[in-house]
Short mmCIF file of C-alpha atoms in Angstrom, two decimals:
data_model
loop_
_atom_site.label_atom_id
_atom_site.label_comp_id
_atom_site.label_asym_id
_atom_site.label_seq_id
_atom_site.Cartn_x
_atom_site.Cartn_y
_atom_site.Cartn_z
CA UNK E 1 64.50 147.48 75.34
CA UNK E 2 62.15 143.88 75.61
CA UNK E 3 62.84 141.58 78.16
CA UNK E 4 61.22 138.92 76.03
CA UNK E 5 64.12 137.53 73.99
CA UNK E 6 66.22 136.97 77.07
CA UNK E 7 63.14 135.81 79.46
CA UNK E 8 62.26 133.27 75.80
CA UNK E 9 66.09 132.00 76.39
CA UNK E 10 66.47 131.92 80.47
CA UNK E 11 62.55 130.32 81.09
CA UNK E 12 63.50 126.94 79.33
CA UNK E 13 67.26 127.11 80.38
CA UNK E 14 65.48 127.24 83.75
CA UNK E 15 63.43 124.19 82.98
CA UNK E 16 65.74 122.60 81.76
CA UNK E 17 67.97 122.66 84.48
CA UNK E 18 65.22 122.26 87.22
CA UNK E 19 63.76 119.23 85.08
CA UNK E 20 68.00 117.77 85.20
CA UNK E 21 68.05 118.38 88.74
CA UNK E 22 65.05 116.35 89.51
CA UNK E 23 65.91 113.65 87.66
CA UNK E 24 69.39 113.13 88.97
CA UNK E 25 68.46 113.43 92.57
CA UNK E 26 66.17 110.65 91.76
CA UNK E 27 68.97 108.18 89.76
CA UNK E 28 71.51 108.99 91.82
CA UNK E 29 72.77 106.71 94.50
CA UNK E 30 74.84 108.18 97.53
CA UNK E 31 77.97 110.00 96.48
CA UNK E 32 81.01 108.36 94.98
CA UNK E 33 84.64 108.80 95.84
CA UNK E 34 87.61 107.84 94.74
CA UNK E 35 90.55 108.14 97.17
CA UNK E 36 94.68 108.08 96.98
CA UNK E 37 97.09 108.21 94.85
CA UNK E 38 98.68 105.05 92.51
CA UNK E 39 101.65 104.10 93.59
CA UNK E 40 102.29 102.08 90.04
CA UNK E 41 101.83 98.79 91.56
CA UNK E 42 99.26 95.89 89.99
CA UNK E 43 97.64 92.96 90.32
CA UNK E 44 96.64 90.50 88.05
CA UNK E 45 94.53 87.33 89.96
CA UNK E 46 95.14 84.49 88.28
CA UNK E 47 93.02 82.21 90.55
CA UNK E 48 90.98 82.77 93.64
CA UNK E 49 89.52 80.09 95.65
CA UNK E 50 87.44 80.13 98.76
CA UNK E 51 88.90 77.47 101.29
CA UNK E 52 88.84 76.87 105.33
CA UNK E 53 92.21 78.39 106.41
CA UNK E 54 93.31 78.35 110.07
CA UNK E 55 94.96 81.74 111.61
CA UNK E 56 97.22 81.01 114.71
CA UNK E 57 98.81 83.27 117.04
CA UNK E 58 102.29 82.55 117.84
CA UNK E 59 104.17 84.16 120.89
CA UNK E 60 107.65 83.96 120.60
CA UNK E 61 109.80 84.12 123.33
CA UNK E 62 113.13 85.94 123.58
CA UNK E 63 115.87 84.92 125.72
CA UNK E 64 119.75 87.23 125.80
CA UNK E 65 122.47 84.66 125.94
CA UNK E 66 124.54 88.16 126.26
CA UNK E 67 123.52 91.43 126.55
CA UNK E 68 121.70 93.15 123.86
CA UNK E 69 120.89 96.88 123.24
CA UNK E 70 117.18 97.66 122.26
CA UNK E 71 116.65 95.73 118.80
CA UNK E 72 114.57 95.64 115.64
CA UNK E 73 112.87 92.59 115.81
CA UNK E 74 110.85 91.33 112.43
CA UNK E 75 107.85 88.69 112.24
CA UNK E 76 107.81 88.12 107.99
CA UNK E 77 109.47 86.49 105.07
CA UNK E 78 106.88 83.77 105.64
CA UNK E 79 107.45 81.02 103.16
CA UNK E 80 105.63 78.18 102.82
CA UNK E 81 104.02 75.65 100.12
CA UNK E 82 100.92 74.66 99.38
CA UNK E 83 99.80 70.71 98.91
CA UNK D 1 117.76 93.24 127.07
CA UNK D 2 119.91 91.97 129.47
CA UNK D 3 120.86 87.81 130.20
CA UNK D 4 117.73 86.54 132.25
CA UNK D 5 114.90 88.47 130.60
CA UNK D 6 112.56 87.03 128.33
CA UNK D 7 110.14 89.26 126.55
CA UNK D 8 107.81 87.94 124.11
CA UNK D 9 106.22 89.17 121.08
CA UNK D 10 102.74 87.87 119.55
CA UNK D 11 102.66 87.29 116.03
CA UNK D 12 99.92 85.75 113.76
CA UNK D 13 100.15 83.39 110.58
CA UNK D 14 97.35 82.36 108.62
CA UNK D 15 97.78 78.30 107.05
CA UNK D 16 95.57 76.01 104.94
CA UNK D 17 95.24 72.04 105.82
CA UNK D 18 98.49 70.52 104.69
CA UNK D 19 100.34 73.80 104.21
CA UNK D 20 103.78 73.19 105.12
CA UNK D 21 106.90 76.10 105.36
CA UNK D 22 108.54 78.02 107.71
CA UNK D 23 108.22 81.43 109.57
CA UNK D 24 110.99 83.43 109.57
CA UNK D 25 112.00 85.74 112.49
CA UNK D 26 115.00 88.51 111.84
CA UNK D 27 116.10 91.16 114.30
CA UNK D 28 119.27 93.74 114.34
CA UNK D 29 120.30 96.04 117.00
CA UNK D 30 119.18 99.81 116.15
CA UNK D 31 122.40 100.61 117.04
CA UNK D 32 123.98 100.82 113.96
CA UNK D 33 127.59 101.11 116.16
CA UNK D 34 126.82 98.03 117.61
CA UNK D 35 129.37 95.07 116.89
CA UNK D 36 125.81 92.91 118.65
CA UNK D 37 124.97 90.06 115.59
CA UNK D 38 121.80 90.01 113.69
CA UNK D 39 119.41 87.63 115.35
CA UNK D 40 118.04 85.22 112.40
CA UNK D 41 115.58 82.11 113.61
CA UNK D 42 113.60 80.06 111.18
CA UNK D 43 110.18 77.99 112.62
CA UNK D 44 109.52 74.84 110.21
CA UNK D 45 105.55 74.26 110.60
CA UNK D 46 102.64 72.04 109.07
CA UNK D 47 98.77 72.41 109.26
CA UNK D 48 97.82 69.35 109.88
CA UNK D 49 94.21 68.93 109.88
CA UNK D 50 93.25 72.69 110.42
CA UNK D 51 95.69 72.62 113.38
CA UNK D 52 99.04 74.32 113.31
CA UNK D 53 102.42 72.02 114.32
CA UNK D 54 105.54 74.38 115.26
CA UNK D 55 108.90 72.57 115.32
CA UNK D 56 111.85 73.56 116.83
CA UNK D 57 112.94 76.87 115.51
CA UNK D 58 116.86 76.96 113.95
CA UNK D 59 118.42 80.47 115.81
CA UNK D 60 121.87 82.31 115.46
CA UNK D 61 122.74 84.98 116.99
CA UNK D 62 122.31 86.27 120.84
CA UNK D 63 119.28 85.72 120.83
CA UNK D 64 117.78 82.25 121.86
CA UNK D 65 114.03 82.26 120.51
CA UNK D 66 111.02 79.94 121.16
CA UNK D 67 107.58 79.57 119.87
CA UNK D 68 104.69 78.30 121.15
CA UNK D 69 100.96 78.81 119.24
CA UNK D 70 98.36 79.96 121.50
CA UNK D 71 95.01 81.21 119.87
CA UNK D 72 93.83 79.38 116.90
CA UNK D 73 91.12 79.76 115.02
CA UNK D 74 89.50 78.30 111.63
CA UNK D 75 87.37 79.74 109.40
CA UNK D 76 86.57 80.82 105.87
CA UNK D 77 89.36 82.70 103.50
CA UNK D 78 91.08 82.82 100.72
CA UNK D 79 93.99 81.29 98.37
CA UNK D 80 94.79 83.97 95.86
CA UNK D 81 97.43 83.58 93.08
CA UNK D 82 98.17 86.29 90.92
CA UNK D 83 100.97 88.13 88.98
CA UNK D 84 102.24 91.83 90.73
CA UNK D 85 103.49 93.85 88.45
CA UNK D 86 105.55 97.55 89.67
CA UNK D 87 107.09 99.77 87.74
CA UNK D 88 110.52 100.86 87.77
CA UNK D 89 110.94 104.52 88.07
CA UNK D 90 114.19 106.04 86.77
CA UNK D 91 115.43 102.32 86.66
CA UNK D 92 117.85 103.85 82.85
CA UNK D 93 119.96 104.56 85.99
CA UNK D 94 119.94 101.47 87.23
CA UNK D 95 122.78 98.62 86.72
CA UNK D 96 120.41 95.65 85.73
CA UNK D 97 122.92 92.91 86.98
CA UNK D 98 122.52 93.42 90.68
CA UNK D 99 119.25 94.23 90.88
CA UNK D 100 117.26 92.40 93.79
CA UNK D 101 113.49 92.20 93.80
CA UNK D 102 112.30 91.12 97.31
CA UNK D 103 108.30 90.03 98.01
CA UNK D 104 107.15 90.13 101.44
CA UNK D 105 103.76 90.37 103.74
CA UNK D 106 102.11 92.11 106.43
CA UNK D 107 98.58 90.93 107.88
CA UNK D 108 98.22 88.33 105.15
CA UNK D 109 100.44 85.37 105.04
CA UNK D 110 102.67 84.94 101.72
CA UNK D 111 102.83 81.67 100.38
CA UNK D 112 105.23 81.90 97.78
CA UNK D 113 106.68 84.38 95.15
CA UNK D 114 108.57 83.38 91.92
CA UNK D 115 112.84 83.96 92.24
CA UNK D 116 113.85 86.69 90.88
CA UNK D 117 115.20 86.81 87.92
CA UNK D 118 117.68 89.21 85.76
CA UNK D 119 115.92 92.34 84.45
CA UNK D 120 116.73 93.26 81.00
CA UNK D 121 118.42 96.40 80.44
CA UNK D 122 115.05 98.00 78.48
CA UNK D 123 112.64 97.10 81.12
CA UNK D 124 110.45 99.03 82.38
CA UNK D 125 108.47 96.93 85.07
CA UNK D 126 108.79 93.56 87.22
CA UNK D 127 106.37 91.43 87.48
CA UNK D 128 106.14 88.49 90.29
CA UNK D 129 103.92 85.33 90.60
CA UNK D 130 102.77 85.28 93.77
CA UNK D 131 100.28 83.52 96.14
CA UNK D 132 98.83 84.94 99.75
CA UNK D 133 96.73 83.24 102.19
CA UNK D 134 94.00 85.60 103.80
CA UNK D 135 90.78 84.94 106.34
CA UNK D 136 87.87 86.92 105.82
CA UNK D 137 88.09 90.29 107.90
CA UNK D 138 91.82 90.09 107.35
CA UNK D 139 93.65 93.15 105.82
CA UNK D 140 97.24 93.44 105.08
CA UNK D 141 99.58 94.60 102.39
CA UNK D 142 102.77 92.74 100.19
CA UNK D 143 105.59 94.99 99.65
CA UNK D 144 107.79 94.46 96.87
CA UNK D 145 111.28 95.96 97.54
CA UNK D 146 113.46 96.63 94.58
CA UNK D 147 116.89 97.34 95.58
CA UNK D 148 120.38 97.41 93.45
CA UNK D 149 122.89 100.31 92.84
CA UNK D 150 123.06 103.51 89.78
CA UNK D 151 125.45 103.47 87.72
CA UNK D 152 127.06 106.21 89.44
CA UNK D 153 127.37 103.91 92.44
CA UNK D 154 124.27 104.86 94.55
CA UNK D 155 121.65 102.46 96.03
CA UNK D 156 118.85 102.59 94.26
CA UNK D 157 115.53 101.21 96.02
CA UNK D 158 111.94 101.04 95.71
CA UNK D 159 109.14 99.91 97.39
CA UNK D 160 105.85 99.53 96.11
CA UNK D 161 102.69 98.02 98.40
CA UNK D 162 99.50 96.07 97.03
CA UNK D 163 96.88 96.33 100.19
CA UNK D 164 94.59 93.31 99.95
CA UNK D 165 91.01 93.27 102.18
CA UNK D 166 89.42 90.17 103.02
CA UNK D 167 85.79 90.14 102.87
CA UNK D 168 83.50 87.53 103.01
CA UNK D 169 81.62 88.66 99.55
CA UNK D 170 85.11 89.50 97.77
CA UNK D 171 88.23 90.24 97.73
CA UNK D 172 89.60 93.62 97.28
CA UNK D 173 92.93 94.74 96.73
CA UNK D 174 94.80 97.98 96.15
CA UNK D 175 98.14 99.91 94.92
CA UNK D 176 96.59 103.23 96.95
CA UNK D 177 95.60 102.06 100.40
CA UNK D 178 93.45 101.04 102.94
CA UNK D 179 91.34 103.72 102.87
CA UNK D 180 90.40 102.74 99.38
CA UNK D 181 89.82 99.80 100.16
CA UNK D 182 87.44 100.07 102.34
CA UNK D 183 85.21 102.54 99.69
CA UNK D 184 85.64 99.66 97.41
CA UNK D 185 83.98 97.58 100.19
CA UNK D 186 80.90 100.05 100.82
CA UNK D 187 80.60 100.46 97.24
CA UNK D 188 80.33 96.62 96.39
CA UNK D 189 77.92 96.04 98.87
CA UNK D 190 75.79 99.60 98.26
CA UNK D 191 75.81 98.56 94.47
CA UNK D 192 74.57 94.62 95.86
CA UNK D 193 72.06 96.50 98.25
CA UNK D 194 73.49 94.59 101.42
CA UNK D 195 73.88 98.38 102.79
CA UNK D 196 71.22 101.66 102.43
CA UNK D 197 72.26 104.73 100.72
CA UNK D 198 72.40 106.10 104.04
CA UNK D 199 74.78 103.43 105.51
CA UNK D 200 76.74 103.79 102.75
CA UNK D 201 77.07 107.58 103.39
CA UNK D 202 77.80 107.02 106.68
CA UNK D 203 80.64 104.53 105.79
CA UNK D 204 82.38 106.62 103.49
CA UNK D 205 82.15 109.52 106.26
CA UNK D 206 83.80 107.61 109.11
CA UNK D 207 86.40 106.00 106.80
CA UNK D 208 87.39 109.56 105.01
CA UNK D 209 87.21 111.12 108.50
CA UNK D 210 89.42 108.31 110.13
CA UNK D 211 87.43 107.35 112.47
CA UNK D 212 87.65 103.62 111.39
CA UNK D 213 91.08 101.69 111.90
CA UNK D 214 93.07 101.51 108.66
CA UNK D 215 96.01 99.58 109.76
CA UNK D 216 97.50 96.29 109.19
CA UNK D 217 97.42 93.99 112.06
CA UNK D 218 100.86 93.57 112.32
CA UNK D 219 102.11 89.48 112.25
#
């Protein structure tokens, strides 16, 4: 039986693939990745402006007029309006 | 907590010159037995001239509370506005006439979000106008709670996040999380060159391996 049909197909495949190989590992950047799932939220910016904005720590202070168990406290629902 | 004590709790709010509104400060016993009163105190405030003025907070409940800023610093950021959209899952189920949509924010100050309004009977989404304050290196997420009842009679509620990322060169946000966030960051500035291939690579490693915080610094 020849060899040569199959070595005429595998020797350029080979080439071919070598060649690819070369050429991507010098195109390619670092690997990509893509990570978590959707959670069907999005978000469409409408306007986005760069401004000087001031971030302030606040300590609140909690004082029992009674006694109270252990309790959930929240810091949110900040509301405010811009002039 | 018993008559006498006074613990305190750091939070942090981010403002622009002239901003005025209120913080608003909400606690419940976790004792759900409890006959104890929600604690509900609201902080009026104005940046005036970069520099945050507290006023008096407004309290009910057990609970006398008192502010005070300490640390304040200014520096670049951002004023986004932008429609979020989520989708409601299984909301055919869903009695449209007491259905509450609820916007707030962790890490990243909320500035406003549109009142809700009545969702049709067909729809399949809800979409808010909102607008956040954030400084660069700030991270933080809006949650969007969805709450109302089936028409079988159970509650139905959802809660869907957008996680914004403050960074001097842009601003990224995202419905998965931080972690993709911060790929989005090390891809935007691998793609600008600001970072080597090998930086880059080195980036994604520590963020996929968790060695890099991805939480929200909590208000």
């Amino acid at each position: 039986m020849s060899v040569r049909p199959f070595r005429n197909r595998i020797v350029p495949a080979t080439a071919l693939f070598l060649a690819a190989g070369s050429l991507i590992g010098q195109v390619t950047p670092a690997t990509r990745y893509d990570a978590g799932p959707q959670n069907d939220t999005s978000f469409h910016p409408i306007e986005v402006t760069r401004q000087k904005v001031t971030t302030t720590t606040v300590l609140l202070t909690l004082s029992a007029k009674s006694p109270v168990p252990e309790m959930d406290l929240q810091f949110s629902g900040t509301t405010a309006e811009l002039h | 907590m018993q008559p006498g004590q006074k613990p305190q709790i750091a939070g942090r709010i981010t403002t622009t010159a002239g901003q005025t509104g209120q913080i608003s400060i909400s606690g419940r016993t976790l004792n759900s037995n409890s006959d104890v009163p929600d604690v509900h105190a609201d902080v009026p405030f104005r940046n005036q001239k970069g520099q945050l003025k507290l006023s008096s907070p407004t309290a009910t409940g057990p609970v006398a509370i008192s502010v005070k800023p300490t640390n304040q610093t200014v520096g670049d950021g951002y004023v986004v506005k932008g429609d979020l959209t989520v989708s409601l899952k299984a909301v055919s189920n869903v009695q449209p006439s007491g259905v509450t949509v609820d916007t707030s924010a962790e890490g990243v100050t909320l500035v406003s979000s549109a009142p809700s309004a009545n969702l049709a009977p067909s729809a399949t989404d809800v979409t808010r106008s909102i607008t956040f304050v954030a400084s660069d290196g700030q991270r933080g997420r809006i949650l969007t709670q969805i709450k109302g009842k089936t028409r079988t009679g159970k509650d139905y509620i959802r809660r869907a996040y957008l996680y914004v990322l403050a960074d001097a060169n842009k601003l990224y946000t995202s419905s998965s999380g931080f972690v993709d966030l911060e790929i989005q960051k090390l891809q935007a500035d691998h793609d600008a060159r600001r970072i080597s291939d090998d930086q880059y690579n080195a980036g994604v490693n520590a963020v996929l391996s968790g060695a890099t915080e991805s939480g929200v610094a909590k208000q």
